[in-house]
Amino acid sequence: MVTFLDVIENIYPFTTDVQYFQSLVSQQHAHGGADEPENSLQALIEATKYPFRQNANRVVIWITDATYHENDTYTSLTKNDVITALLSMGLIVHAIGPESNKSSYYDPIIIPTGGNFYDIYGNFRDILLDISRFYSSSKYVLSYQSLSSQLPAEIKLQIRYAGLGGEAIVFPIGTTFYKSSRYLAFYPNPFNPQITFNVEKGNYLGGELRIFNLLGQLIKTINIDNNTQSIIWSAQNDNGDLISAGLYIVQLVLNVKNELQYFETAKILYLK
């Protein structure tokens, strides 16, 4: 845990002692207010220095009611410096703050890292439950033994956790296509002027890399075959026009046997 005002106040190390951590949290109180901005950027940099386990879900919960110093007398850091450091460590940042600061101060940092924004006036129990539920695991492998010798065309899957959940129709695709890792990788993110997509070879019959803006409009389609490994995109749409800076959604669609498709989605940020 890192606490801060205009300067970093405390940096508490990781601990496995739950009661000790609860006591640290209970000692925190609002003080020194009415003098925005504060030094959130330096605090986020300190978070990147924690000794996370190699395979851990690396999540930062950033709680603040203020804007932040940037490249001034309190810090030489910029948003891009912090984003680069967070991405290099694989940290996902969730922000809890006032709605009025969301678009200008919190979104530029949480969106590239894949985090969410939560209103500071919301119910903290529900906020923490949402964060823990969403990132407790990003992938599950389910197996079952059927009494039938035929592979079903579809299976209805129901999931319930902490009173929440839902149901979905899933399509079994056999064991030959399963992999423990994702097929799509990309770097750098954020990017300017180019980003490289790597598509891992696998048991698929080709597909597409689709890029959408936040309005859901398809702006770029790149065809993929089983020999495609590296794609360099220079931030141009299908008409050859340079796109605007901002957040975009990448969708990898791979065609599998029997007209089934495999999907992956990711967020990328184009900076100018």
PDB file of C-alpha atoms in Angstrom:
ATOM      1  CA  MET A   1       0.000   0.000   0.000  1.00  0.00           C
ATOM      2  CA  VAL A   2       1.242   3.476  -0.962  1.00  0.00           C
ATOM      3  CA  THR A   3      -0.186   6.643   0.603  1.00  0.00           C
ATOM      4  CA  PHE A   4       0.437  10.111  -0.792  1.00  0.00           C
ATOM      5  CA  LEU A   5      -0.398  13.805  -0.775  1.00  0.00           C
ATOM      6  CA  ASP A   6       1.863  16.197  -2.719  1.00  0.00           C
ATOM      7  CA  VAL A   7       4.621  13.757  -1.783  1.00  0.00           C
ATOM      8  CA  ILE A   8       4.706  10.057  -0.972  1.00  0.00           C
ATOM      9  CA  GLU A   9       3.832   9.560   2.700  1.00  0.00           C
ATOM     10  CA  ASN A  10       4.195   5.822   3.256  1.00  0.00           C
ATOM     11  CA  ILE A  11       5.165   2.723   1.309  1.00  0.00           C
ATOM     12  CA  TYR A  12       4.033  -0.412   3.115  1.00  0.00           C
ATOM     13  CA  PRO A  13       5.514  -3.735   1.934  1.00  0.00           C
ATOM     14  CA  PHE A  14       3.461  -6.745   0.887  1.00  0.00           C
ATOM     15  CA  THR A  15       2.273  -8.875   3.787  1.00  0.00           C
ATOM     16  CA  THR A  16       0.478 -12.184   4.247  1.00  0.00           C
ATOM     17  CA  ASP A  17      -0.878 -11.018   7.623  1.00  0.00           C
ATOM     18  CA  VAL A  18      -4.483 -10.019   6.919  1.00  0.00           C
ATOM     19  CA  GLN A  19      -5.079  -8.483  10.347  1.00  0.00           C
ATOM     20  CA  TYR A  20      -1.938  -6.365  10.059  1.00  0.00           C
ATOM     21  CA  PHE A  21      -3.017  -5.085   6.651  1.00  0.00           C
ATOM     22  CA  GLN A  22      -6.497  -4.307   7.972  1.00  0.00           C
ATOM     23  CA  SER A  23      -4.910  -2.295  10.781  1.00  0.00           C
ATOM     24  CA  LEU A  24      -2.896  -0.281   8.243  1.00  0.00           C
ATOM     25  CA  VAL A  25      -6.018   0.491   6.242  1.00  0.00           C
ATOM     26  CA  SER A  26      -7.948   1.482   9.370  1.00  0.00           C
ATOM     27  CA  GLN A  27      -5.250   4.044  10.215  1.00  0.00           C
ATOM     28  CA  GLN A  28      -5.806   5.963   6.986  1.00  0.00           C
ATOM     29  CA  HIS A  29      -7.848   9.156   7.132  1.00  0.00           C
ATOM     30  CA  ALA A  30      -8.482  12.178   4.958  1.00  0.00           C
ATOM     31  CA  HIS A  31      -6.190  15.088   5.791  1.00  0.00           C
ATOM     32  CA  GLY A  32      -4.461  18.017   4.138  1.00  0.00           C
ATOM     33  CA  GLY A  33      -7.300  18.542   1.680  1.00  0.00           C
ATOM     34  CA  ALA A  34      -8.446  21.477  -0.466  1.00  0.00           C
ATOM     35  CA  ASP A  35      -5.068  21.791  -2.173  1.00  0.00           C
ATOM     36  CA  GLU A  36      -5.322  19.800  -5.392  1.00  0.00           C
ATOM     37  CA  PRO A  37      -3.500  18.346  -7.236  1.00  0.00           C
ATOM     38  CA  GLU A  38      -1.787  15.430  -5.465  1.00  0.00           C
ATOM     39  CA  ASN A  39       1.080  13.161  -6.520  1.00  0.00           C
ATOM     40  CA  SER A  40      -0.754  10.120  -7.895  1.00  0.00           C
ATOM     41  CA  LEU A  41       1.754   9.557 -10.694  1.00  0.00           C
ATOM     42  CA  GLN A  42       4.642   9.043  -8.281  1.00  0.00           C
ATOM     43  CA  ALA A  43       2.488   6.704  -6.189  1.00  0.00           C
ATOM     44  CA  LEU A  44       1.693   4.592  -9.257  1.00  0.00           C
ATOM     45  CA  ILE A  45       5.393   4.399 -10.091  1.00  0.00           C
ATOM     46  CA  GLU A  46       6.048   3.153  -6.550  1.00  0.00           C
ATOM     47  CA  ALA A  47       3.420   0.455  -7.144  1.00  0.00           C
ATOM     48  CA  THR A  48       5.439  -0.874 -10.092  1.00  0.00           C
ATOM     49  CA  LYS A  49       8.355  -1.569  -7.729  1.00  0.00           C
ATOM     50  CA  TYR A  50       6.499  -4.129  -5.607  1.00  0.00           C
ATOM     51  CA  PRO A  51       7.807  -7.727  -5.846  1.00  0.00           C
ATOM     52  CA  PHE A  52       4.811  -9.381  -7.515  1.00  0.00           C
ATOM     53  CA  ARG A  53       4.950 -13.138  -8.055  1.00  0.00           C
ATOM     54  CA  GLN A  54       5.723 -14.092 -11.625  1.00  0.00           C
ATOM     55  CA  ASN A  55       2.292 -15.575 -12.385  1.00  0.00           C
ATOM     56  CA  ALA A  56       0.236 -13.296 -10.135  1.00  0.00           C
ATOM     57  CA  ASN A  57      -2.704 -11.180 -11.298  1.00  0.00           C
ATOM     58  CA  ARG A  58      -1.114  -7.755 -10.847  1.00  0.00           C
ATOM     59  CA  VAL A  59      -3.843  -5.321  -9.845  1.00  0.00           C
ATOM     60  CA  VAL A  60      -3.544  -1.777  -8.469  1.00  0.00           C
ATOM     61  CA  ILE A  61      -6.548  -0.085  -6.842  1.00  0.00           C
ATOM     62  CA  TRP A  62      -5.946   3.659  -7.128  1.00  0.00           C
ATOM     63  CA  ILE A  63      -8.124   5.634  -4.690  1.00  0.00           C
ATOM     64  CA  THR A  64      -8.044   9.421  -4.921  1.00  0.00           C
ATOM     65  CA  ASP A  65     -10.425  12.370  -4.865  1.00  0.00           C
ATOM     66  CA  ALA A  66      -8.006  14.762  -6.584  1.00  0.00           C
ATOM     67  CA  THR A  67      -6.305  15.564  -9.853  1.00  0.00           C
ATOM     68  CA  TYR A  68      -2.558  14.928 -10.032  1.00  0.00           C
ATOM     69  CA  HIS A  69       0.747  16.713 -10.524  1.00  0.00           C
ATOM     70  CA  GLU A  70       2.378  16.151 -13.904  1.00  0.00           C
ATOM     71  CA  ASN A  71       5.781  17.427 -15.019  1.00  0.00           C
ATOM     72  CA  ASP A  72       5.864  20.232 -12.458  1.00  0.00           C
ATOM     73  CA  THR A  73       7.810  21.197  -9.331  1.00  0.00           C
ATOM     74  CA  TYR A  74       6.555  18.112  -7.462  1.00  0.00           C
ATOM     75  CA  THR A  75       7.327  15.485 -10.098  1.00  0.00           C
ATOM     76  CA  SER A  76       8.984  15.201 -13.484  1.00  0.00           C
ATOM     77  CA  LEU A  77       6.705  12.305 -14.414  1.00  0.00           C
ATOM     78  CA  THR A  78       4.171  12.420 -17.237  1.00  0.00           C
ATOM     79  CA  LYS A  79       1.181  10.179 -17.896  1.00  0.00           C
ATOM     80  CA  ASN A  80       3.097   8.433 -20.675  1.00  0.00           C
ATOM     81  CA  ASP A  81       5.988   7.684 -18.298  1.00  0.00           C
ATOM     82  CA  VAL A  82       3.606   6.037 -15.861  1.00  0.00           C
ATOM     83  CA  ILE A  83       1.667   4.117 -18.528  1.00  0.00           C
ATOM     84  CA  THR A  84       4.911   2.711 -19.929  1.00  0.00           C
ATOM     85  CA  ALA A  85       6.068   1.606 -16.467  1.00  0.00           C
ATOM     86  CA  LEU A  86       2.716   0.008 -15.626  1.00  0.00           C
ATOM     87  CA  LEU A  87       2.532  -1.888 -18.912  1.00  0.00           C
ATOM     88  CA  SER A  88       6.114  -3.101 -18.580  1.00  0.00           C
ATOM     89  CA  MET A  89       5.167  -4.728 -15.259  1.00  0.00           C
ATOM     90  CA  GLY A  90       1.816  -6.047 -16.478  1.00  0.00           C
ATOM     91  CA  LEU A  91      -0.165  -4.021 -13.933  1.00  0.00           C
ATOM     92  CA  ILE A  92      -3.911  -3.461 -14.287  1.00  0.00           C
ATOM     93  CA  VAL A  93      -5.014  -0.201 -12.657  1.00  0.00           C
ATOM     94  CA  HIS A  94      -8.546   0.437 -11.392  1.00  0.00           C
ATOM     95  CA  ALA A  95      -9.370   3.998 -10.345  1.00  0.00           C
ATOM     96  CA  ILE A  96     -11.820   4.990  -7.622  1.00  0.00           C
ATOM     97  CA  GLY A  97     -12.432   8.721  -7.761  1.00  0.00           C
ATOM     98  CA  PRO A  98     -14.903  11.506  -8.549  1.00  0.00           C
ATOM     99  CA  GLU A  99     -16.699  11.330 -11.887  1.00  0.00           C
ATOM    100  CA  SER A 100     -15.604  14.893 -12.708  1.00  0.00           C
ATOM    101  CA  ASN A 101     -11.955  13.791 -13.059  1.00  0.00           C
ATOM    102  CA  LYS A 102     -12.607  10.580 -14.983  1.00  0.00           C
ATOM    103  CA  SER A 103     -12.060  11.550 -18.627  1.00  0.00           C
ATOM    104  CA  SER A 104      -9.129  13.941 -18.167  1.00  0.00           C
ATOM    105  CA  TYR A 105      -7.161  12.271 -15.378  1.00  0.00           C
ATOM    106  CA  TYR A 106      -8.136   8.647 -14.732  1.00  0.00           C
ATOM    107  CA  ASP A 107      -9.128   7.242 -18.152  1.00  0.00           C
ATOM    108  CA  PRO A 108      -5.745   8.023 -19.803  1.00  0.00           C
ATOM    109  CA  ILE A 109      -4.114   5.639 -17.303  1.00  0.00           C
ATOM    110  CA  ILE A 110      -6.704   2.959 -16.572  1.00  0.00           C
ATOM    111  CA  ILE A 111      -7.789   2.355 -20.177  1.00  0.00           C
ATOM    112  CA  PRO A 112      -4.335   1.355 -21.532  1.00  0.00           C
ATOM    113  CA  THR A 113      -3.818  -1.007 -18.589  1.00  0.00           C
ATOM    114  CA  GLY A 114      -7.242  -2.632 -18.979  1.00  0.00           C
ATOM    115  CA  GLY A 115      -8.713  -1.313 -15.730  1.00  0.00           C
ATOM    116  CA  ASN A 116     -12.091   0.149 -14.803  1.00  0.00           C
ATOM    117  CA  PHE A 117     -13.312   3.372 -13.211  1.00  0.00           C
ATOM    118  CA  TYR A 118     -15.527   3.407 -10.109  1.00  0.00           C
ATOM    119  CA  ASP A 119     -17.297   6.388  -8.551  1.00  0.00           C
ATOM    120  CA  ILE A 120     -15.774   7.243  -5.179  1.00  0.00           C
ATOM    121  CA  TYR A 121     -19.282   7.827  -3.829  1.00  0.00           C
ATOM    122  CA  GLY A 122     -20.305   4.266  -4.664  1.00  0.00           C
ATOM    123  CA  ASN A 123     -20.518   1.277  -2.331  1.00  0.00           C
ATOM    124  CA  PHE A 124     -16.943   0.156  -1.651  1.00  0.00           C
ATOM    125  CA  ARG A 125     -17.996  -3.404  -0.861  1.00  0.00           C
ATOM    126  CA  ASP A 126     -19.606  -3.743  -4.277  1.00  0.00           C
ATOM    127  CA  ILE A 127     -16.627  -2.082  -5.975  1.00  0.00           C
ATOM    128  CA  LEU A 128     -14.096  -4.431  -4.388  1.00  0.00           C
ATOM    129  CA  LEU A 129     -16.303  -7.440  -5.070  1.00  0.00           C
ATOM    130  CA  ASP A 130     -16.524  -6.459  -8.728  1.00  0.00           C
ATOM    131  CA  ILE A 131     -12.752  -6.092  -9.006  1.00  0.00           C
ATOM    132  CA  SER A 132     -12.029  -9.376  -7.229  1.00  0.00           C
ATOM    133  CA  ARG A 133     -14.649 -11.265  -9.227  1.00  0.00           C
ATOM    134  CA  PHE A 134     -13.459  -9.987 -12.594  1.00  0.00           C
ATOM    135  CA  TYR A 135      -9.739 -10.523 -12.062  1.00  0.00           C
ATOM    136  CA  SER A 136      -9.625 -13.512  -9.735  1.00  0.00           C
ATOM    137  CA  SER A 137      -9.053 -15.505 -12.895  1.00  0.00           C
ATOM    138  CA  SER A 138      -9.113 -14.489 -16.530  1.00  0.00           C
ATOM    139  CA  LYS A 139      -9.489 -17.997 -17.912  1.00  0.00           C
ATOM    140  CA  TYR A 140     -11.131 -21.230 -16.837  1.00  0.00           C
ATOM    141  CA  VAL A 141     -10.840 -24.716 -18.266  1.00  0.00           C
ATOM    142  CA  LEU A 142     -13.922 -26.892 -17.825  1.00  0.00           C
ATOM    143  CA  SER A 143     -14.049 -30.598 -18.502  1.00  0.00           C
ATOM    144  CA  TYR A 144     -16.780 -33.208 -18.215  1.00  0.00           C
ATOM    145  CA  GLN A 145     -17.449 -36.781 -19.249  1.00  0.00           C
ATOM    146  CA  SER A 146     -20.493 -37.328 -21.429  1.00  0.00           C
ATOM    147  CA  LEU A 147     -22.554 -40.508 -21.426  1.00  0.00           C
ATOM    148  CA  SER A 148     -22.947 -40.078 -25.175  1.00  0.00           C
ATOM    149  CA  SER A 149     -20.293 -41.005 -27.707  1.00  0.00           C
ATOM    150  CA  GLN A 150     -21.271 -37.970 -29.814  1.00  0.00           C
ATOM    151  CA  LEU A 151     -19.815 -34.524 -29.141  1.00  0.00           C
ATOM    152  CA  PRO A 152     -22.778 -32.164 -28.573  1.00  0.00           C
ATOM    153  CA  ALA A 153     -23.222 -29.194 -30.883  1.00  0.00           C
ATOM    154  CA  GLU A 154     -23.606 -26.845 -27.929  1.00  0.00           C
ATOM    155  CA  ILE A 155     -23.638 -26.818 -24.131  1.00  0.00           C
ATOM    156  CA  LYS A 156     -25.528 -24.459 -21.824  1.00  0.00           C
ATOM    157  CA  LEU A 157     -23.141 -23.186 -19.153  1.00  0.00           C
ATOM    158  CA  GLN A 158     -24.408 -21.588 -15.940  1.00  0.00           C
ATOM    159  CA  ILE A 159     -22.070 -19.810 -13.518  1.00  0.00           C
ATOM    160  CA  ARG A 160     -22.970 -18.322 -10.144  1.00  0.00           C
ATOM    161  CA  TYR A 161     -20.631 -16.523  -7.748  1.00  0.00           C
ATOM    162  CA  ALA A 162     -21.493 -14.411  -4.688  1.00  0.00           C
ATOM    163  CA  GLY A 163     -25.114 -14.328  -5.790  1.00  0.00           C
ATOM    164  CA  LEU A 164     -24.211 -13.001  -9.229  1.00  0.00           C
ATOM    165  CA  GLY A 165     -23.629 -14.626 -12.573  1.00  0.00           C
ATOM    166  CA  GLY A 166     -25.473 -15.739 -15.653  1.00  0.00           C
ATOM    167  CA  GLU A 167     -25.608 -18.309 -18.390  1.00  0.00           C
ATOM    168  CA  ALA A 168     -24.173 -18.680 -21.869  1.00  0.00           C
ATOM    169  CA  ILE A 169     -24.143 -21.118 -24.743  1.00  0.00           C
ATOM    170  CA  VAL A 170     -20.663 -22.517 -25.381  1.00  0.00           C
ATOM    171  CA  PHE A 171     -19.482 -24.506 -28.380  1.00  0.00           C
ATOM    172  CA  PRO A 172     -17.040 -27.374 -27.797  1.00  0.00           C
ATOM    173  CA  ILE A 173     -14.238 -27.384 -30.335  1.00  0.00           C
ATOM    174  CA  GLY A 174     -12.336 -30.470 -29.268  1.00  0.00           C
ATOM    175  CA  THR A 175      -8.982 -30.854 -27.595  1.00  0.00           C
ATOM    176  CA  THR A 176      -6.843 -30.184 -30.674  1.00  0.00           C
ATOM    177  CA  PHE A 177      -7.454 -26.431 -30.575  1.00  0.00           C
ATOM    178  CA  TYR A 178      -7.052 -25.828 -26.848  1.00  0.00           C
ATOM    179  CA  LYS A 179      -3.992 -23.855 -25.788  1.00  0.00           C
ATOM    180  CA  SER A 180      -3.015 -22.540 -22.386  1.00  0.00           C
ATOM    181  CA  SER A 181      -1.907 -19.215 -23.888  1.00  0.00           C
ATOM    182  CA  ARG A 182      -3.576 -16.631 -26.073  1.00  0.00           C
ATOM    183  CA  TYR A 183      -2.928 -16.440 -29.808  1.00  0.00           C
ATOM    184  CA  LEU A 184      -2.689 -12.648 -30.083  1.00  0.00           C
ATOM    185  CA  ALA A 185       0.164 -10.524 -28.761  1.00  0.00           C
ATOM    186  CA  PHE A 186       1.042  -6.921 -29.618  1.00  0.00           C
ATOM    187  CA  TYR A 187       3.542  -4.197 -28.800  1.00  0.00           C
ATOM    188  CA  PRO A 188       4.007  -1.386 -27.967  1.00  0.00           C
ATOM    189  CA  ASN A 189       0.803  -0.278 -26.254  1.00  0.00           C
ATOM    190  CA  PRO A 190       0.187   2.692 -26.257  1.00  0.00           C
ATOM    191  CA  PHE A 191       1.690   3.106 -29.733  1.00  0.00           C
ATOM    192  CA  ASN A 192       2.742   5.830 -32.159  1.00  0.00           C
ATOM    193  CA  PRO A 193       3.012   5.544 -35.101  1.00  0.00           C
ATOM    194  CA  GLN A 194       3.043   1.737 -35.498  1.00  0.00           C
ATOM    195  CA  ILE A 195       1.957  -1.326 -33.565  1.00  0.00           C
ATOM    196  CA  THR A 196       3.010  -4.915 -34.268  1.00  0.00           C
ATOM    197  CA  PHE A 197       0.545  -7.793 -33.880  1.00  0.00           C
ATOM    198  CA  ASN A 198       1.905 -11.309 -33.500  1.00  0.00           C
ATOM    199  CA  VAL A 199      -0.478 -14.183 -34.222  1.00  0.00           C
ATOM    200  CA  GLU A 200       0.709 -17.551 -32.993  1.00  0.00           C
ATOM    201  CA  LYS A 201       0.391 -20.506 -35.336  1.00  0.00           C
ATOM    202  CA  GLY A 202      -2.228 -23.063 -34.397  1.00  0.00           C
ATOM    203  CA  ASN A 203      -4.851 -25.499 -35.585  1.00  0.00           C
ATOM    204  CA  TYR A 204      -7.059 -22.982 -37.387  1.00  0.00           C
ATOM    205  CA  LEU A 205      -7.989 -22.322 -41.012  1.00  0.00           C
ATOM    206  CA  GLY A 206      -7.269 -18.608 -41.271  1.00  0.00           C
ATOM    207  CA  GLY A 207      -9.239 -15.644 -40.036  1.00  0.00           C
ATOM    208  CA  GLU A 208      -9.238 -11.878 -39.610  1.00  0.00           C
ATOM    209  CA  LEU A 209      -7.825  -9.189 -37.384  1.00  0.00           C
ATOM    210  CA  ARG A 210     -10.538  -6.551 -36.944  1.00  0.00           C
ATOM    211  CA  ILE A 211     -10.095  -3.107 -35.400  1.00  0.00           C
ATOM    212  CA  PHE A 212     -13.077  -1.120 -34.108  1.00  0.00           C
ATOM    213  CA  ASN A 213     -13.440   2.388 -32.710  1.00  0.00           C
ATOM    214  CA  LEU A 214     -15.384   2.999 -29.492  1.00  0.00           C
ATOM    215  CA  LEU A 215     -18.577   3.571 -31.487  1.00  0.00           C
ATOM    216  CA  GLY A 216     -18.371  -0.041 -32.608  1.00  0.00           C
ATOM    217  CA  GLN A 217     -17.509   0.914 -36.187  1.00  0.00           C
ATOM    218  CA  LEU A 218     -15.178  -1.447 -38.040  1.00  0.00           C
ATOM    219  CA  ILE A 219     -12.297   0.676 -39.337  1.00  0.00           C
ATOM    220  CA  LYS A 220      -9.717  -1.921 -40.385  1.00  0.00           C
ATOM    221  CA  THR A 221      -9.782  -5.572 -41.452  1.00  0.00           C
ATOM    222  CA  ILE A 222      -6.607  -7.612 -41.947  1.00  0.00           C
ATOM    223  CA  ASN A 223      -6.828 -11.130 -43.376  1.00  0.00           C
ATOM    224  CA  ILE A 224      -4.894 -13.902 -41.648  1.00  0.00           C
ATOM    225  CA  ASP A 225      -3.859 -17.337 -42.851  1.00  0.00           C
ATOM    226  CA  ASN A 226      -2.139 -20.107 -40.945  1.00  0.00           C
ATOM    227  CA  ASN A 227       1.267 -18.758 -41.986  1.00  0.00           C
ATOM    228  CA  THR A 228       0.663 -15.237 -40.685  1.00  0.00           C
ATOM    229  CA  GLN A 229       2.898 -14.439 -37.745  1.00  0.00           C
ATOM    230  CA  SER A 230       3.628 -10.712 -37.678  1.00  0.00           C
ATOM    231  CA  ILE A 231       1.468  -7.776 -38.792  1.00  0.00           C
ATOM    232  CA  ILE A 232       2.591  -4.148 -38.627  1.00  0.00           C
ATOM    233  CA  TRP A 233      -0.265  -1.634 -38.559  1.00  0.00           C
ATOM    234  CA  SER A 234       0.424   2.061 -39.141  1.00  0.00           C
ATOM    235  CA  ALA A 235      -2.840   3.435 -37.690  1.00  0.00           C
ATOM    236  CA  GLN A 236      -4.619   3.689 -41.048  1.00  0.00           C
ATOM    237  CA  ASN A 237      -8.181   2.628 -41.790  1.00  0.00           C
ATOM    238  CA  ASP A 238      -9.322   0.546 -44.760  1.00  0.00           C
ATOM    239  CA  ASN A 239      -9.379   3.708 -46.896  1.00  0.00           C
ATOM    240  CA  GLY A 240      -5.741   4.477 -46.100  1.00  0.00           C
ATOM    241  CA  ASP A 241      -6.614   7.463 -43.897  1.00  0.00           C
ATOM    242  CA  LEU A 242      -4.781   8.067 -40.630  1.00  0.00           C
ATOM    243  CA  ILE A 243      -7.070   7.440 -37.659  1.00  0.00           C
ATOM    244  CA  SER A 244      -7.613   9.788 -34.717  1.00  0.00           C
ATOM    245  CA  ALA A 245      -5.792   9.310 -31.435  1.00  0.00           C
ATOM    246  CA  GLY A 246      -7.703   7.304 -28.860  1.00  0.00           C
ATOM    247  CA  LEU A 247      -8.725   3.863 -27.668  1.00  0.00           C
ATOM    248  CA  TYR A 248      -9.501   1.070 -30.132  1.00  0.00           C
ATOM    249  CA  ILE A 249     -10.732  -2.503 -29.788  1.00  0.00           C
ATOM    250  CA  VAL A 250      -8.855  -5.301 -31.558  1.00  0.00           C
ATOM    251  CA  GLN A 251     -10.698  -8.528 -32.326  1.00  0.00           C
ATOM    252  CA  LEU A 252      -8.921 -11.650 -33.531  1.00  0.00           C
ATOM    253  CA  VAL A 253     -11.266 -14.064 -35.306  1.00  0.00           C
ATOM    254  CA  LEU A 254      -9.896 -17.507 -36.174  1.00  0.00           C
ATOM    255  CA  ASN A 255     -11.854 -20.004 -38.239  1.00  0.00           C
ATOM    256  CA  VAL A 256     -11.892 -23.478 -36.750  1.00  0.00           C
ATOM    257  CA  LYS A 257     -13.256 -26.706 -38.189  1.00  0.00           C
ATOM    258  CA  ASN A 258     -16.990 -27.218 -38.763  1.00  0.00           C
ATOM    259  CA  GLU A 259     -17.661 -23.477 -39.241  1.00  0.00           C
ATOM    260  CA  LEU A 260     -16.820 -22.671 -35.613  1.00  0.00           C
ATOM    261  CA  GLN A 261     -14.881 -19.536 -34.738  1.00  0.00           C
ATOM    262  CA  TYR A 262     -12.491 -18.574 -31.944  1.00  0.00           C
ATOM    263  CA  PHE A 263     -12.419 -14.963 -30.703  1.00  0.00           C
ATOM    264  CA  GLU A 264      -9.969 -12.836 -28.744  1.00  0.00           C
ATOM    265  CA  THR A 265     -10.380  -9.146 -27.960  1.00  0.00           C
ATOM    266  CA  ALA A 266      -7.977  -6.548 -26.591  1.00  0.00           C
ATOM    267  CA  LYS A 267      -7.668  -2.785 -26.134  1.00  0.00           C
ATOM    268  CA  ILE A 268      -5.000  -0.656 -27.799  1.00  0.00           C
ATOM    269  CA  LEU A 269      -4.308   3.054 -27.368  1.00  0.00           C
ATOM    270  CA  TYR A 270      -3.058   5.273 -30.196  1.00  0.00           C
ATOM    271  CA  LEU A 271      -1.253   8.404 -28.997  1.00  0.00           C
ATOM    272  CA  LYS A 272      -0.197  11.417 -31.047  1.00  0.00           C
TER     273      LYS A 272
END
